[in-house]
Short mmCIF file of C-alpha atoms in Angstrom, two decimals:
data_model
loop_
_atom_site.label_atom_id
_atom_site.label_comp_id
_atom_site.label_asym_id
_atom_site.label_seq_id
_atom_site.Cartn_x
_atom_site.Cartn_y
_atom_site.Cartn_z
CA UNK A 1 16.22 178.05 53.47
CA UNK A 2 15.72 181.51 53.26
CA UNK A 3 15.96 183.44 56.48
CA UNK A 4 15.29 187.20 58.82
CA UNK A 5 16.57 188.75 61.86
CA UNK A 6 14.15 189.32 64.04
CA UNK A 7 12.05 193.31 64.12
CA UNK A 8 12.67 193.61 67.19
CA UNK A 9 11.01 196.77 68.05
CA UNK A 10 8.31 195.92 65.24
CA UNK A 11 5.89 193.63 65.34
CA UNK A 12 8.36 190.48 66.84
CA UNK A 13 6.66 188.69 69.54
CA UNK A 14 6.71 191.18 72.09
CA UNK A 15 4.71 193.45 70.81
CA UNK A 16 1.36 191.09 71.16
CA UNK A 17 0.67 191.09 74.35
CA UNK A 18 0.91 195.32 74.63
CA UNK A 19 -1.65 194.98 72.19
CA UNK A 20 -3.87 193.26 73.21
CA UNK A 21 -4.20 195.62 75.80
CA UNK A 22 -4.72 198.45 74.42
CA UNK A 23 -7.15 196.54 72.03
CA UNK A 24 -9.06 195.78 75.53
CA UNK A 25 -8.48 199.58 76.21
CA UNK A 26 -5.57 199.48 79.02
CA UNK A 27 -2.74 200.49 77.38
CA UNK A 28 0.43 200.40 79.23
CA UNK A 29 2.48 203.05 78.02
CA UNK A 30 1.59 205.83 75.77
CA UNK A 31 3.01 204.59 72.64
CA UNK A 32 0.46 203.22 70.03
CA UNK A 33 0.85 199.16 69.12
CA UNK A 34 3.28 198.15 66.77
CA UNK A 35 0.02 196.78 64.94
CA UNK A 36 -3.57 197.46 65.83
CA UNK A 37 -6.09 195.36 67.04
CA UNK A 38 -10.14 195.30 66.82
CA UNK A 39 -11.50 196.92 69.94
CA UNK A 40 -13.00 194.24 72.56
CA UNK A 41 -13.58 194.42 76.83
CA UNK A 42 -11.92 191.66 77.01
CA UNK A 43 -8.62 189.98 74.54
CA UNK A 44 -7.88 186.26 74.77
CA UNK A 45 -4.51 184.77 73.67
CA UNK A 46 -3.85 181.06 73.34
CA UNK A 47 0.16 180.60 72.19
CA UNK A 48 -0.10 177.18 70.60
CA UNK A 49 4.00 176.52 70.67
CA UNK A 50 5.16 175.76 67.55
CA UNK A 51 3.19 177.49 65.37
CA UNK A 52 4.51 178.44 63.14
CA UNK A 53 3.94 180.58 59.88
CA UNK A 54 5.67 178.67 57.08
CA UNK A 55 4.30 175.73 58.61
CA UNK A 56 0.70 176.47 59.32
CA UNK A 57 0.55 178.09 55.67
CA UNK A 58 2.16 174.70 53.80
CA UNK A 59 -1.40 172.33 55.95
CA UNK A 60 -3.87 174.88 55.33
CA UNK A 61 -6.37 172.45 54.42
CA UNK A 62 -5.21 170.43 58.28
CA UNK A 63 -6.54 173.78 60.34
CA UNK A 64 -9.92 175.33 58.17
CA UNK A 65 -10.17 177.67 60.93
CA UNK A 66 -6.96 179.39 61.33
CA UNK A 67 -6.57 179.71 58.37
CA UNK A 68 -9.14 181.72 58.18
CA UNK A 69 -8.90 184.45 60.83
CA UNK A 70 -7.66 187.31 59.55
CA UNK A 71 -3.76 187.79 60.45
CA UNK A 72 -2.07 190.74 61.20
CA UNK A 73 1.54 189.17 61.55
CA UNK A 74 4.14 187.63 60.39
CA UNK A 75 6.19 188.27 63.19
CA UNK A 76 9.61 187.41 64.59
CA UNK A 77 9.81 185.96 67.26
CA UNK A 78 14.01 186.76 68.38
CA UNK A 79 17.35 184.75 68.88
CA UNK A 80 17.29 182.81 69.79
CA UNK A 81 14.25 181.24 68.06
CA UNK A 82 13.16 178.93 70.83
CA UNK A 83 10.37 178.54 73.70
CA UNK A 84 12.46 180.06 76.42
CA UNK A 85 13.05 182.86 74.90
CA UNK A 86 10.20 183.75 73.18
CA UNK A 87 7.42 182.97 76.49
CA UNK A 88 10.34 185.45 78.38
CA UNK A 89 9.74 188.44 75.45
CA UNK A 90 6.73 187.25 75.17
CA UNK A 91 6.07 188.33 78.94
CA UNK A 92 7.67 191.04 79.22
CA UNK A 93 7.06 192.61 76.23
CA UNK A 94 11.13 192.74 75.71
CA UNK A 95 13.72 191.10 73.40
CA UNK A 96 15.79 188.98 74.37
CA UNK A 97 18.45 191.16 75.38
CA UNK A 98 17.36 193.11 77.76
CA UNK A 99 15.19 189.91 79.69
CA UNK A 100 18.56 188.84 79.69
CA UNK A 101 16.83 185.03 79.14
CA UNK A 102 18.60 184.32 76.16
CA UNK A 103 19.14 180.55 75.24
CA UNK A 104 17.39 177.20 75.93
CA UNK A 105 20.63 176.31 78.01
CA UNK A 106 22.97 179.83 79.35
CA UNK A 107 24.90 181.06 81.50
CA UNK A 108 24.28 182.48 84.49
CA UNK A 109 26.48 183.46 87.64
CA UNK A 110 28.88 180.40 86.71
CA UNK A 111 25.75 178.11 86.02
CA UNK A 112 24.98 176.43 83.00
CA UNK A 113 20.63 176.74 83.10
CA UNK A 114 18.21 174.83 81.55
CA UNK A 115 15.32 177.72 81.58
CA UNK A 116 13.01 175.27 80.86
CA UNK A 117 13.49 173.40 83.47
CA UNK A 118 15.38 175.79 85.72
CA UNK A 119 18.21 173.92 86.27
CA UNK A 120 21.41 172.51 86.27
CA UNK A 121 21.44 169.03 85.57
CA UNK A 122 19.44 167.52 88.65
CA UNK A 123 19.54 169.60 90.21
CA UNK A 124 16.87 172.47 91.36
CA UNK A 125 17.90 176.73 90.43
CA UNK A 126 15.26 178.65 91.82
CA UNK A 127 16.40 178.69 95.69
CA UNK A 128 20.36 180.03 94.16
CA UNK A 129 18.96 181.55 91.29
CA UNK A 130 15.49 182.91 92.05
CA UNK A 131 13.75 183.25 88.81
CA UNK A 132 13.13 187.40 89.70
CA UNK A 133 15.80 187.88 90.17
CA UNK A 134 17.45 186.14 86.88
CA UNK A 135 14.40 188.30 84.85
CA UNK A 136 13.42 191.34 87.39
CA UNK A 137 11.66 192.96 84.56
CA UNK A 138 7.89 194.09 85.36
CA UNK A 139 5.85 191.53 82.76
CA UNK A 140 3.77 193.25 80.17
CA UNK A 141 0.66 190.31 82.40
CA UNK A 142 1.94 192.20 86.26
CA UNK A 143 1.08 195.63 84.90
CA UNK A 144 -1.62 195.41 84.11
CA UNK A 145 -2.88 193.92 86.86
CA UNK A 146 -1.95 196.17 88.59
CA UNK A 147 -4.85 199.03 86.27
CA UNK A 148 -6.69 197.55 86.96
CA UNK A 149 -7.12 194.34 84.38
CA UNK A 150 -8.48 191.03 85.50
CA UNK A 151 -5.39 189.01 84.29
CA UNK A 152 -5.38 185.55 84.25
CA UNK A 153 -2.64 181.86 82.85
CA UNK A 154 -3.78 178.63 82.20
CA UNK A 155 -1.04 176.79 81.32
CA UNK A 156 -0.35 173.17 82.24
CA UNK A 157 -0.30 172.33 85.99
CA UNK A 158 2.93 171.49 86.44
CA UNK A 159 4.30 174.65 85.60
CA UNK A 160 2.67 177.36 88.36
CA UNK A 161 5.44 177.41 90.60
CA UNK A 162 8.10 176.21 87.01
CA UNK A 163 11.20 178.87 87.31
CA UNK A 164 10.17 179.88 83.45
CA UNK A 165 6.86 180.65 84.35
CA UNK A 166 7.67 182.53 87.30
CA UNK A 167 10.39 185.24 85.75
CA UNK A 168 8.69 185.49 82.39
CA UNK A 169 4.92 185.28 82.34
CA UNK A 170 4.16 185.93 86.46
CA UNK A 171 1.13 188.10 87.71
CA UNK A 172 -2.24 187.35 87.46
CA UNK A 173 -4.73 184.91 88.41
CA UNK A 174 -2.90 180.67 87.70
CA UNK A 175 -5.11 178.50 86.59
CA UNK A 176 -3.82 175.07 86.47
CA UNK A 177 -5.02 172.44 83.35
CA UNK A 178 -4.26 168.96 82.02
CA UNK A 179 -5.72 169.09 78.71
CA UNK A 180 -7.33 170.21 76.01
CA UNK A 181 -10.85 170.10 78.14
CA UNK A 182 -10.52 171.86 80.72
CA UNK A 183 -8.39 174.62 79.23
CA UNK A 184 -11.40 175.89 77.28
CA UNK A 185 -13.32 175.76 80.28
CA UNK A 186 -10.52 178.45 82.17
CA UNK A 187 -9.85 180.16 79.11
CA UNK A 188 -14.03 180.60 79.07
CA UNK A 189 -14.32 181.74 82.58
CA UNK A 190 -11.60 184.33 82.76
CA UNK A 191 -13.49 186.37 80.38
CA UNK A 192 -16.61 186.18 81.85
CA UNK A 193 -17.58 189.27 84.23
CA UNK A 194 -16.83 193.51 84.25
CA UNK A 195 -14.21 195.41 82.78
CA UNK A 196 -11.59 194.86 80.70
CA UNK A 197 -10.32 191.28 81.46
CA UNK A 198 -6.79 189.16 79.70
CA UNK A 199 -6.83 185.60 79.56
CA UNK A 200 -3.47 184.14 77.99
CA UNK A 201 -3.91 180.80 77.53
CA UNK A 202 -0.91 178.05 76.69
CA UNK A 203 -0.97 174.93 74.63
CA UNK A 204 2.61 172.89 73.96
CA UNK A 205 1.09 169.50 72.76
CA UNK A 206 2.51 171.14 68.45
CA UNK A 207 5.46 171.50 69.32
CA UNK A 208 5.96 167.93 71.56
CA UNK A 209 4.90 166.07 68.24
CA UNK A 210 7.00 168.32 66.54
CA UNK A 211 9.83 166.84 68.04
CA UNK A 212 9.22 163.79 67.82
CA UNK A 213 8.24 162.83 64.44
CA UNK A 214 9.05 166.47 62.78
CA UNK A 215 6.88 168.51 61.41
CA UNK A 216 4.71 168.40 59.05
CA UNK A 217 4.00 164.33 59.64
CA UNK A 218 1.09 162.81 60.62
CA UNK A 219 1.46 163.07 63.96
CA UNK A 220 1.60 166.51 63.26
CA UNK A 221 -0.75 166.97 60.84
CA UNK A 222 -3.09 165.12 63.44
CA UNK A 223 -2.09 167.02 66.43
CA UNK A 224 -2.80 170.33 64.07
CA UNK A 225 -5.87 168.86 63.30
CA UNK A 226 -7.06 169.63 67.36
CA UNK A 227 -6.40 172.34 67.81
CA UNK A 228 -7.86 174.14 64.75
CA UNK A 229 -11.28 171.63 66.46
CA UNK A 230 -10.22 173.96 70.11
CA UNK A 231 -9.93 177.49 67.77
CA UNK A 232 -14.23 176.45 66.50
CA UNK A 233 -15.27 175.53 69.53
CA UNK A 234 -13.87 178.15 71.40
CA UNK A 235 -14.90 180.59 68.93
CA UNK A 236 -18.60 179.12 69.38
CA UNK A 237 -18.73 179.93 72.72
CA UNK A 238 -16.64 183.51 73.24
CA UNK A 239 -19.25 186.35 74.26
CA UNK A 240 -20.12 188.98 72.31
CA UNK A 241 -17.06 191.86 72.88
CA UNK A 242 -14.53 189.71 73.50
CA UNK A 243 -11.47 188.98 71.00
CA UNK A 244 -9.54 185.99 70.53
CA UNK A 245 -6.58 186.00 69.12
CA UNK A 246 -3.41 183.50 68.29
CA UNK A 247 -0.21 183.06 67.84
CA UNK A 248 3.95 180.35 68.07
CA UNK A 249 6.63 181.37 69.82
CA UNK A 250 8.64 179.91 67.35
CA UNK A 251 8.24 177.30 63.40
CA UNK A 252 10.30 174.24 63.28
CA UNK A 253 12.58 172.66 60.18
CA UNK A 254 14.00 169.04 60.33
CA UNK A 255 17.02 168.26 61.25
CA UNK A 256 19.25 166.77 57.95
CA UNK A 257 22.26 166.70 59.12
CA UNK A 258 23.89 166.48 62.38
CA UNK A 259 27.19 166.31 64.98
CA UNK A 260 28.18 165.80 67.50
CA UNK A 261 29.96 168.28 69.48
CA UNK A 262 30.39 165.98 72.52
CA UNK A 263 32.47 163.94 70.72
CA UNK A 264 34.08 165.85 68.34
CA UNK A 265 37.73 166.77 69.78
CA UNK A 266 37.61 169.94 67.44
CA UNK A 267 34.11 171.41 69.14
CA UNK A 268 35.46 169.89 73.28
CA UNK A 269 38.82 171.81 73.50
CA UNK A 270 38.72 175.13 74.58
CA UNK A 271 34.99 175.30 76.05
CA UNK A 272 34.93 175.98 79.61
CA UNK A 273 30.73 175.59 78.89
CA UNK A 274 28.57 174.41 75.94
CA UNK A 275 24.02 175.78 76.09
CA UNK A 276 22.25 176.92 73.77
CA UNK A 277 20.85 174.06 71.96
CA UNK A 278 20.67 172.14 68.45
CA UNK A 279 19.97 174.97 65.98
CA UNK A 280 21.19 177.73 68.35
CA UNK A 281 24.55 177.54 71.34
CA UNK A 282 25.73 179.83 72.95
CA UNK A 283 30.01 179.11 73.47
CA UNK A 284 31.40 180.09 76.38
CA UNK A 285 35.31 179.57 76.34
CA UNK A 286 38.16 178.87 78.64
CA UNK A 287 40.41 182.26 79.56
CA UNK A 288 42.60 182.98 76.32
CA UNK A 289 40.33 180.28 74.25
CA UNK A 290 37.94 182.50 71.81
CA UNK A 291 39.80 182.95 68.95
CA UNK A 292 41.45 179.33 68.95
CA UNK A 293 38.02 178.38 69.40
CA UNK A 294 35.91 180.45 67.11
CA UNK A 295 38.96 179.32 64.29
CA UNK A 296 38.25 175.86 64.58
CA UNK A 297 33.36 175.85 65.08
CA UNK A 298 33.97 177.97 61.34
CA UNK A 299 36.54 174.98 60.59
CA UNK A 300 34.13 171.98 61.47
CA UNK A 301 30.48 173.36 60.27
CA UNK A 302 31.94 175.65 57.40
CA UNK A 303 28.52 176.36 55.29
CA UNK A 304 26.76 175.37 57.89
CA UNK A 305 26.65 178.09 60.62
CA UNK A 306 27.28 181.94 61.31
CA UNK A 307 30.38 181.41 63.88
CA UNK A 308 30.49 184.69 65.15
CA UNK A 309 32.06 185.77 68.76
CA UNK A 310 29.69 187.46 71.47
CA UNK A 311 30.53 190.97 69.87
CA UNK A 312 29.66 190.71 66.81
CA UNK A 313 26.64 188.90 67.80
CA UNK A 314 25.54 192.87 69.58
CA UNK A 315 26.29 194.64 66.38
CA UNK A 316 24.21 192.59 64.28
CA UNK A 317 20.94 193.14 66.68
CA UNK A 318 21.26 189.46 66.39
CA UNK A 319 19.70 189.63 70.88
CA UNK A 320 18.22 193.53 70.49
CA UNK A 321 19.91 196.26 73.67
CA UNK A 322 21.69 193.01 75.17
CA UNK A 323 22.12 191.64 78.63
CA UNK A 324 25.72 189.13 79.97
CA UNK A 325 25.40 186.60 78.97
CA UNK A 326 25.60 185.89 75.70
CA UNK A 327 28.06 183.11 74.42
CA UNK A 328 32.00 184.31 73.68
CA UNK A 329 30.68 183.21 70.84
CA UNK A 330 27.17 182.63 69.19
CA UNK A 331 26.57 179.50 66.70
CA UNK A 332 23.58 180.33 64.33
CA UNK A 333 23.19 176.75 62.19
CA UNK A 334 21.61 176.96 58.45
CA UNK A 335 18.92 175.47 56.56
CA UNK A 336 18.56 171.85 58.25
CA UNK A 337 21.87 171.21 60.79
CA UNK A 338 22.50 170.71 63.29
CA UNK A 339 25.51 170.93 66.10
CA UNK A 340 23.62 168.25 68.89
CA UNK A 341 25.33 166.68 71.69
CA UNK A 342 24.52 162.67 72.30
CA UNK A 343 25.83 162.51 75.42
CA UNK A 344 24.85 165.65 77.90
CA UNK A 345 21.40 166.02 75.92
CA UNK A 346 20.98 162.58 75.14
CA UNK A 347 17.00 163.11 73.88
CA UNK A 348 17.44 166.26 72.37
CA UNK A 349 20.12 165.63 69.42
CA UNK A 350 17.95 162.17 68.87
CA UNK A 351 14.79 164.95 67.54
CA UNK A 352 14.38 165.24 63.67
CA UNK A 353 12.17 168.31 64.85
CA UNK A 354 14.40 171.78 65.66
CA UNK A 355 14.04 175.28 66.25
CA UNK A 356 16.14 178.31 66.86
CA UNK A 357 17.98 179.93 64.72
CA UNK A 358 17.12 182.43 62.07
CA UNK A 359 15.79 180.39 58.85
CA UNK A 360 12.03 182.04 58.10
CA UNK A 361 10.26 178.28 58.77
CA UNK A 362 10.64 179.35 62.52
CA UNK A 363 11.35 182.69 63.01
CA UNK A 364 8.09 183.60 61.41
CA UNK A 365 5.97 183.26 63.41
CA UNK A 366 1.10 183.81 62.70
CA UNK A 367 -0.89 186.42 64.59
CA UNK A 368 -4.86 185.49 63.67
CA UNK A 369 -7.46 186.95 65.84
CA UNK A 370 -11.46 187.22 65.69
CA UNK A 371 -13.28 190.10 67.32
CA UNK A 372 -16.63 187.85 68.39
#
């Protein structure tokens, strides 16, 4: 499978919200946007979790509305190509190394932080690893609201006070929803009224079904059809002068071979903490063990992965400008291989659909748009 490095600073997911604020006449800085979008009085961004550029094109017959929209992409999403990293890049307008959310699980102040649950095991870390301190940079939503834009986020009810929302997507009014019906209602209500308006909507189920059954499977295709139907109805109801944009936070591949880090001694010796996810791992080593761990991981994974030191990952530009939370060793899986953890991550390890690395199937997402 072909691979691509993130194009930081040029047509990545981090450039989407700044381009939308520019389109509604509320630019947040003097730089021109990375891509031109139609001018409008209000803008809606719908992020469909797991909507990859290659997957959409391969299944265009299941999504005629989406496939018929103008596409300013494909965009690269950043590394790792995983939801917490991508959503924080989207929300802040920054590459991963600048906002510091560097993995599904990554080390912060000695804790292995699960960025989706903002937890370690069953411990809620929101009071000890305060999200606004872990990611202190102002978000685009905050900056837009401060500039006089009416900002609304429409996302699941349970994410209202999540660590990920507080760290990377804070700002404006939050409207919690339960299903596609109230997602549509709250998006449409958010663009009504005077002045520039910006609505961010999030839908999770395409990614969820892709993980459980695999991308491109019948269940995944039925879910894509539901998303397409939603888009068709939104386009019919959006008031004149509204720009609708649709993107994803990553694509997905179907894994066909795995190595279990929890039952392979060569992958545990000298490892203090193992973060990341099955397609992109952060390996935090015990003092003095980095060279041996590097050699062991390279020997076990062979051609199935790029296994590099922190310094090599930085030099290759994997993260952009770099924070200090990267693993001593970083692992990016090739093709359709994965490093699972059947003991520490039993549910995640069962998923046929995975993402996180540099394949074009994971990295590339569309930026679809329509001006009403």
